[in-house]
PDB file of C-alpha atoms in Angstrom:
ATOM      1  CA  MET U  28      -0.390   0.108   0.521  1.00 44.00           C
ATOM      2  CA  THR U  29       1.090   3.311  -0.841  1.00 58.00           C
ATOM      3  CA  ASN U  30       2.500   5.761   2.269  1.00 77.00           C
ATOM      4  CA  ASP U  31       0.827   9.471   0.984  1.00 90.00           C
ATOM      5  CA  LEU U  32      -2.404  10.567   0.680  1.00 94.00           C
ATOM      6  CA  SER U  33      -3.208  10.232  -3.078  1.00 93.00           C
ATOM      7  CA  GLY U  34      -1.685   5.874  -2.928  1.00 93.00           C
ATOM      8  CA  TYR U  35      -4.195   5.447  -0.176  1.00 95.00           C
ATOM      9  CA  ILE U  36      -6.858   7.727  -1.433  1.00 95.00           C
ATOM     10  CA  ASP U  37      -6.675   5.029  -4.263  1.00 94.00           C
ATOM     11  CA  ASN U  38      -6.219   2.199  -2.835  1.00 94.00           C
ATOM     12  CA  THR U  39      -8.971   2.563  -0.556  1.00 94.00           C
ATOM     13  CA  LEU U  40     -11.141   3.626  -3.412  1.00 94.00           C
ATOM     14  CA  LYS U  41     -10.482   0.170  -4.822  1.00 93.00           C
ATOM     15  CA  GLU U  42     -11.640  -2.186  -1.796  1.00 91.00           C
ATOM     16  CA  MET U  43     -15.100   0.178  -1.588  1.00 87.00           C
ATOM     17  CA  LEU U  44     -15.998  -0.802  -4.963  1.00 80.00           C
ATOM     18  CA  PRO U  45     -17.958   2.776  -5.129  1.00 80.00           C
ATOM     19  CA  ASN U  46     -20.273   3.532  -7.342  1.00 79.00           C
ATOM     20  CA  PHE U  47     -18.125   6.339  -9.590  1.00 90.00           C
ATOM     21  CA  LYS U  48     -14.976   6.129 -11.214  1.00 93.00           C
ATOM     22  CA  TRP U  49     -12.412   8.684 -10.357  1.00 94.00           C
ATOM     23  CA  LYS U  50      -9.334  10.072 -10.825  1.00 95.00           C
ATOM     24  CA  ILE U  51      -6.927  11.858  -8.699  1.00 95.00           C
ATOM     25  CA  VAL U  52      -4.453  14.203  -9.872  1.00 95.00           C
ATOM     26  CA  LYS U  53      -1.870  15.325  -7.393  1.00 92.00           C
ATOM     27  CA  GLU U  54       0.138  19.007  -7.528  1.00 90.00           C
ATOM     28  CA  SER U  55       2.912  18.586  -5.857  1.00 82.00           C
ATOM     29  CA  LYS U  56       4.352  22.273  -6.035  1.00 85.00           C
ATOM     30  CA  LYS U  57       0.977  22.992  -4.461  1.00 88.00           C
ATOM     31  CA  ASN U  58       0.425  20.281  -1.781  1.00 90.00           C
ATOM     32  CA  LEU U  59      -2.971  19.349  -3.137  1.00 93.00           C
ATOM     33  CA  ILE U  60      -4.549  17.103  -4.520  1.00 95.00           C
ATOM     34  CA  GLU U  61      -8.476  17.003  -6.632  1.00 96.00           C
ATOM     35  CA  LEU U  62     -10.239  13.832  -6.977  1.00 97.00           C
ATOM     36  CA  TYR U  63     -12.185  13.830  -9.551  1.00 96.00           C
ATOM     37  CA  ILE U  64     -15.988  11.636  -9.844  1.00 96.00           C
ATOM     38  CA  THR U  65     -17.991  11.067 -12.820  1.00 94.00           C
ATOM     39  CA  PHE U  66     -20.841   8.726 -12.916  1.00 93.00           C
ATOM     40  CA  HIS U  67     -23.783   8.652 -15.465  1.00 91.00           C
ATOM     41  CA  VAL U  68     -27.486   7.435 -16.290  1.00 92.00           C
ATOM     42  CA  LYS U  69     -29.381   6.108 -18.595  1.00 91.00           C
ATOM     43  CA  SER U  70     -31.810   8.835 -19.822  1.00 88.00           C
ATOM     44  CA  GLU U  71     -34.428   9.087 -22.558  1.00 87.00           C
ATOM     45  CA  GLU U  72     -32.311   9.475 -26.699  1.00 87.00           C
ATOM     46  CA  SER U  73     -34.747  12.646 -26.847  1.00 83.00           C
ATOM     47  CA  VAL U  74     -33.222  14.383 -23.280  1.00 84.00           C
ATOM     48  CA  GLN U  75     -30.606  17.036 -23.466  1.00 83.00           C
ATOM     49  CA  VAL U  76     -28.637  18.405 -21.322  1.00 85.00           C
ATOM     50  CA  GLN U  77     -25.795  21.042 -21.117  1.00 82.00           C
ATOM     51  CA  ASP U  78     -22.608  21.261 -19.204  1.00 80.00           C
ATOM     52  CA  ILE U  79     -21.740  24.486 -17.588  1.00 79.00           C
ATOM     53  CA  LEU U  80     -18.746  24.233 -20.554  1.00 79.00           C
ATOM     54  CA  GLY U  81     -21.900  24.720 -23.081  1.00 82.00           C
ATOM     55  CA  LYS U  82     -21.226  20.276 -24.099  1.00 84.00           C
ATOM     56  CA  ASN U  83     -24.659  18.309 -24.487  1.00 84.00           C
ATOM     57  CA  ASN U  84     -24.566  14.899 -23.604  1.00 84.00           C
ATOM     58  CA  GLU U  85     -24.613  11.668 -25.469  1.00 84.00           C
ATOM     59  CA  PRO U  86     -27.781  10.384 -26.186  1.00 86.00           C
ATOM     60  CA  GLY U  87     -29.369   8.049 -24.314  1.00 87.00           C
ATOM     61  CA  LEU U  88     -26.645   9.378 -21.748  1.00 90.00           C
ATOM     62  CA  VAL U  89     -25.944  11.635 -19.320  1.00 91.00           C
ATOM     63  CA  GLN U  90     -22.711  11.404 -17.764  1.00 91.00           C
ATOM     64  CA  PHE U  91     -22.204  14.375 -14.333  1.00 92.00           C
ATOM     65  CA  GLU U  92     -18.480  14.475 -12.438  1.00 94.00           C
ATOM     66  CA  ASP U  93     -17.756  16.699 -10.040  1.00 95.00           C
ATOM     67  CA  VAL U  94     -14.337  17.655  -7.568  1.00 97.00           C
ATOM     68  CA  LEU U  95     -12.621  16.826  -4.287  1.00 97.00           C
ATOM     69  CA  CYS U  96     -10.106  18.241  -2.720  1.00 97.00           C
ATOM     70  CA  PHE U  97      -7.410  18.292  -0.553  1.00 96.00           C
ATOM     71  CA  TYR U  98      -5.016  20.899   0.099  1.00 95.00           C
ATOM     72  CA  ASP U  99      -3.079  22.807   2.441  1.00 93.00           C
ATOM     73  CA  PRO U 100      -3.642  26.179   2.731  1.00 94.00           C
ATOM     74  CA  ALA U 101      -0.448  27.290   3.624  1.00 91.00           C
ATOM     75  CA  TYR U 102       0.827  27.119  -0.761  1.00 91.00           C
ATOM     76  CA  ALA U 103      -2.594  26.289  -2.016  1.00 91.00           C
ATOM     77  CA  HIS U 104      -4.932  29.016  -3.330  1.00 89.00           C
ATOM     78  CA  VAL U 105      -8.528  26.711  -2.850  1.00 92.00           C
ATOM     79  CA  LYS U 106     -11.508  28.019  -3.693  1.00 94.00           C
ATOM     80  CA  PRO U 107     -13.731  25.715  -2.162  1.00 92.00           C
ATOM     81  CA  GLN U 108     -16.805  26.625  -3.783  1.00 93.00           C
ATOM     82  CA  ASN U 109     -15.312  25.805  -7.041  1.00 93.00           C
ATOM     83  CA  TYR U 110     -15.536  22.006  -5.758  1.00 97.00           C
ATOM     84  CA  LEU U 111     -18.257  19.736  -3.915  1.00 97.00           C
ATOM     85  CA  ALA U 112     -15.987  19.400  -0.643  1.00 97.00           C
ATOM     86  CA  SER U 113     -12.454  20.959  -0.082  1.00 97.00           C
ATOM     87  CA  PHE U 114     -10.615  20.037   3.075  1.00 97.00           C
ATOM     88  CA  SER U 115      -6.811  21.782   4.109  1.00 94.00           C
ATOM     89  CA  MET U 116      -4.916  20.120   5.634  1.00 94.00           C
ATOM     90  CA  ASN U 117      -0.660  20.074   7.259  1.00 93.00           C
ATOM     91  CA  SER U 118       0.858  18.023   4.306  1.00 88.00           C
ATOM     92  CA  HIS U 119       3.811  17.921   6.258  1.00 86.00           C
ATOM     93  CA  LEU U 120       2.357  16.723   9.378  1.00 92.00           C
ATOM     94  CA  GLY U 121      -0.382  14.759   7.004  1.00 93.00           C
ATOM     95  CA  ILE U 122      -4.129  13.583   7.882  1.00 96.00           C
ATOM     96  CA  GLU U 123      -5.670  11.356   9.746  1.00 96.00           C
ATOM     97  CA  LYS U 124      -6.343   7.366   7.771  1.00 96.00           C
ATOM     98  CA  GLY U 125     -10.674   7.687  10.061  1.00 97.00           C
ATOM     99  CA  TYR U 126     -11.073  11.011   8.307  1.00 98.00           C
ATOM    100  CA  VAL U 127      -9.574  10.237   4.773  1.00 97.00           C
ATOM    101  CA  ASP U 128     -12.362   7.696   5.458  1.00 97.00           C
ATOM    102  CA  ALA U 129     -15.110   9.424   6.910  1.00 98.00           C
ATOM    103  CA  ILE U 130     -14.739  11.247   3.796  1.00 97.00           C
ATOM    104  CA  LEU U 131     -14.671   8.283   1.088  1.00 97.00           C
ATOM    105  CA  ARG U 132     -17.474   6.551   2.337  1.00 95.00           C
ATOM    106  CA  GLN U 133     -19.250  10.216   2.275  1.00 96.00           C
ATOM    107  CA  LEU U 134     -19.301  10.379  -1.018  1.00 96.00           C
ATOM    108  CA  ASN U 135     -19.906   7.308  -1.322  1.00 95.00           C
ATOM    109  CA  TYR U 136     -23.837   7.442  -0.320  1.00 95.00           C
ATOM    110  CA  THR U 137     -23.541  11.318  -1.683  1.00 96.00           C
ATOM    111  CA  THR U 138     -22.365  10.387  -5.115  1.00 95.00           C
ATOM    112  CA  LYS U 139     -25.436   7.152  -4.652  1.00 94.00           C
ATOM    113  CA  LYS U 140     -28.138   9.262  -3.740  1.00 95.00           C
ATOM    114  CA  GLY U 141     -26.783  12.214  -6.807  1.00 94.00           C
ATOM    115  CA  LYS U 142     -27.491   9.224  -9.315  1.00 94.00           C
ATOM    116  CA  VAL U 143     -30.698   9.658  -8.215  1.00 94.00           C
ATOM    117  CA  GLU U 144     -31.613  13.112  -8.252  1.00 95.00           C
ATOM    118  CA  LEU U 145     -29.962  13.267 -11.025  1.00 94.00           C
ATOM    119  CA  THR U 146     -32.633  10.899 -12.823  1.00 92.00           C
ATOM    120  CA  GLU U 147     -35.429  13.201 -10.832  1.00 92.00           C
ATOM    121  CA  PHE U 148     -33.926  15.839 -12.625  1.00 92.00           C
ATOM    122  CA  LEU U 149     -33.318  14.495 -16.443  1.00 89.00           C
ATOM    123  CA  SER U 150     -37.385  13.529 -16.032  1.00 87.00           C
ATOM    124  CA  ASP U 151     -39.179  16.917 -14.568  1.00 86.00           C
ATOM    125  CA  ASP U 152     -39.160  19.129 -17.583  1.00 82.00           C
ATOM    126  CA  PHE U 153     -38.894  22.523 -15.625  1.00 86.00           C
ATOM    127  CA  ALA U 154     -35.942  21.765 -13.722  1.00 84.00           C
ATOM    128  CA  ASP U 155     -33.341  24.255 -14.966  1.00 84.00           C
ATOM    129  CA  SER U 156     -29.383  22.762 -12.905  1.00 88.00           C
ATOM    130  CA  PHE U 157     -28.524  19.356 -10.736  1.00 91.00           C
ATOM    131  CA  SER U 158     -25.031  19.227  -8.312  1.00 91.00           C
ATOM    132  CA  LEU U 159     -24.330  16.954  -5.928  1.00 94.00           C
ATOM    133  CA  SER U 160     -23.962  18.345  -2.157  1.00 94.00           C
ATOM    134  CA  TRP U 161     -22.330  17.315   0.051  1.00 96.00           C
ATOM    135  CA  SER U 162     -23.478  17.629   3.364  1.00 96.00           C
ATOM    136  CA  GLU U 163     -20.359  18.153   5.825  1.00 96.00           C
ATOM    137  CA  SER U 164     -22.725  16.814   9.301  1.00 97.00           C
ATOM    138  CA  ASN U 165     -23.949  13.516   7.765  1.00 96.00           C
ATOM    139  CA  LEU U 166     -20.103  13.440   7.822  1.00 97.00           C
ATOM    140  CA  THR U 167     -19.251  14.369  10.943  1.00 97.00           C
ATOM    141  CA  ASN U 168     -21.858  11.957  12.139  1.00 97.00           C
ATOM    142  CA  MET U 169     -19.946   8.866   9.694  1.00 97.00           C
ATOM    143  CA  ILE U 170     -16.639  10.097  12.060  1.00 97.00           C
ATOM    144  CA  GLN U 171     -18.097  10.251  14.930  1.00 97.00           C
ATOM    145  CA  THR U 172     -20.086   6.495  13.966  1.00 96.00           C
ATOM    146  CA  LEU U 173     -16.720   5.676  12.408  1.00 96.00           C
ATOM    147  CA  LYS U 174     -15.050   6.518  16.129  1.00 97.00           C
ATOM    148  CA  GLU U 175     -18.163   4.791  18.756  1.00 97.00           C
ATOM    149  CA  THR U 176     -17.588   1.037  16.732  1.00 96.00           C
ATOM    150  CA  GLY U 177     -14.002   1.610  16.749  1.00 96.00           C
ATOM    151  CA  ARG U 178     -12.851   2.035  12.873  1.00 95.00           C
ATOM    152  CA  TYR U 179     -11.321   5.609  13.047  1.00 97.00           C
ATOM    153  CA  SER U 180      -7.640   5.566  13.194  1.00 96.00           C
ATOM    154  CA  LYS U 181      -5.581   8.368  14.087  1.00 96.00           C
ATOM    155  CA  GLU U 182      -2.705   7.071  12.204  1.00 95.00           C
ATOM    156  CA  LYS U 183      -1.593  10.198  10.043  1.00 95.00           C
ATOM    157  CA  VAL U 184      -1.659  10.140   5.370  1.00 93.00           C
ATOM    158  CA  PRO U 185       1.032  12.866   4.423  1.00 90.00           C
ATOM    159  CA  ILE U 186       0.363  14.717   0.808  1.00 86.00           C
ATOM    160  CA  ALA U 187       4.094  13.225  -0.132  1.00 77.00           C
ATOM    161  CA  ILE U 188       5.675  15.915  -1.660  1.00 66.00           C
ATOM    162  CA  ASP U 189       7.322  14.734  -4.987  1.00 62.00           C
ATOM    163  CA  ASP U 190      10.672  16.848  -5.137  1.00 52.00           C
ATOM    164  CA  GLU U 191      11.174  18.404  -8.876  1.00 49.00           C
ATOM    165  CA  LYS U 192      15.186  19.537  -8.962  1.00 48.00           C
ATOM    166  CA  SER U 193      15.186  23.769 -10.250  1.00 50.00           C
ATOM    167  CA  PHE U 194      16.296  24.660 -13.260  1.00 53.00           C
ATOM    168  CA  LEU U 195      19.864  25.308 -12.071  1.00 54.00           C
ATOM    169  CA  GLU U 196      20.168  22.219  -9.978  1.00 55.00           C
ATOM    170  CA  LYS U 197      20.261  20.639 -13.569  1.00 51.00           C
ATOM    171  CA  LEU U 198      22.561  22.979 -14.859  1.00 55.00           C
ATOM    172  CA  LYS U 199      24.239  22.626 -12.446  1.00 58.00           C
ATOM    173  CA  LYS U 200      24.577  17.998 -12.542  1.00 55.00           C
ATOM    174  CA  ASP U 201      25.418  18.753 -16.589  1.00 52.00           C
ATOM    175  CA  GLU U 202      28.432  21.278 -15.798  1.00 53.00           C
ATOM    176  CA  ALA U 203      29.588  18.287 -13.106  1.00 52.00           C
ATOM    177  CA  ASN U 204      29.629  15.889 -16.724  1.00 52.00           C
ATOM    178  CA  ASP U 205      31.267  18.450 -18.245  1.00 51.00           C
ATOM    179  CA  GLY U 206      27.712  19.132 -20.697  1.00 49.00           C
ATOM    180  CA  VAL U 207      28.264  15.239 -21.413  1.00 49.00           C
ATOM    181  CA  GLU U 208      24.920  13.097 -20.716  1.00 47.00           C
ATOM    182  CA  ARG U 209      25.943  10.054 -19.638  1.00 42.00           C
ATOM    183  CA  VAL U 210      24.034   6.899 -20.350  1.00 40.00           C
TER     184      VAL U 210
END
């Protein structure tokens, strides 16, 4: 199992077998991890839905995507309103596994509920927009339940920071080898 947050999220989601697909995007310089989730529902061929970018759905299928964000406010300037939910943390100390587990369980519940709500939205002729709704109170209850049942882990998971060499460090390395790349 990977020891960083992105690996932990990936492994946990694989075990949960959630009802959505996901992609993890890690930005080391900003100490930020974005978890993109997507799911789809079948619709009538005639139903046309347009996303915020102006793209129409495929006939018979409506796909929905949203994003969770884990970030260190010392490095990343995140606008929480741009995400389904965002979670600040100290990237050097990490975030408790129990907290991450509760977030992922809440996400699974939110997407299950969201699939039902999206289907209802598609059958409502007067509805003009759809979005998932994240419930902080449900997350708090999930955390409390995990603690009461002894399944909340206080072990910390850090964001692994990939130290990318600066341009000057790369030049210094080249000078050490007389500007010749050794194979």
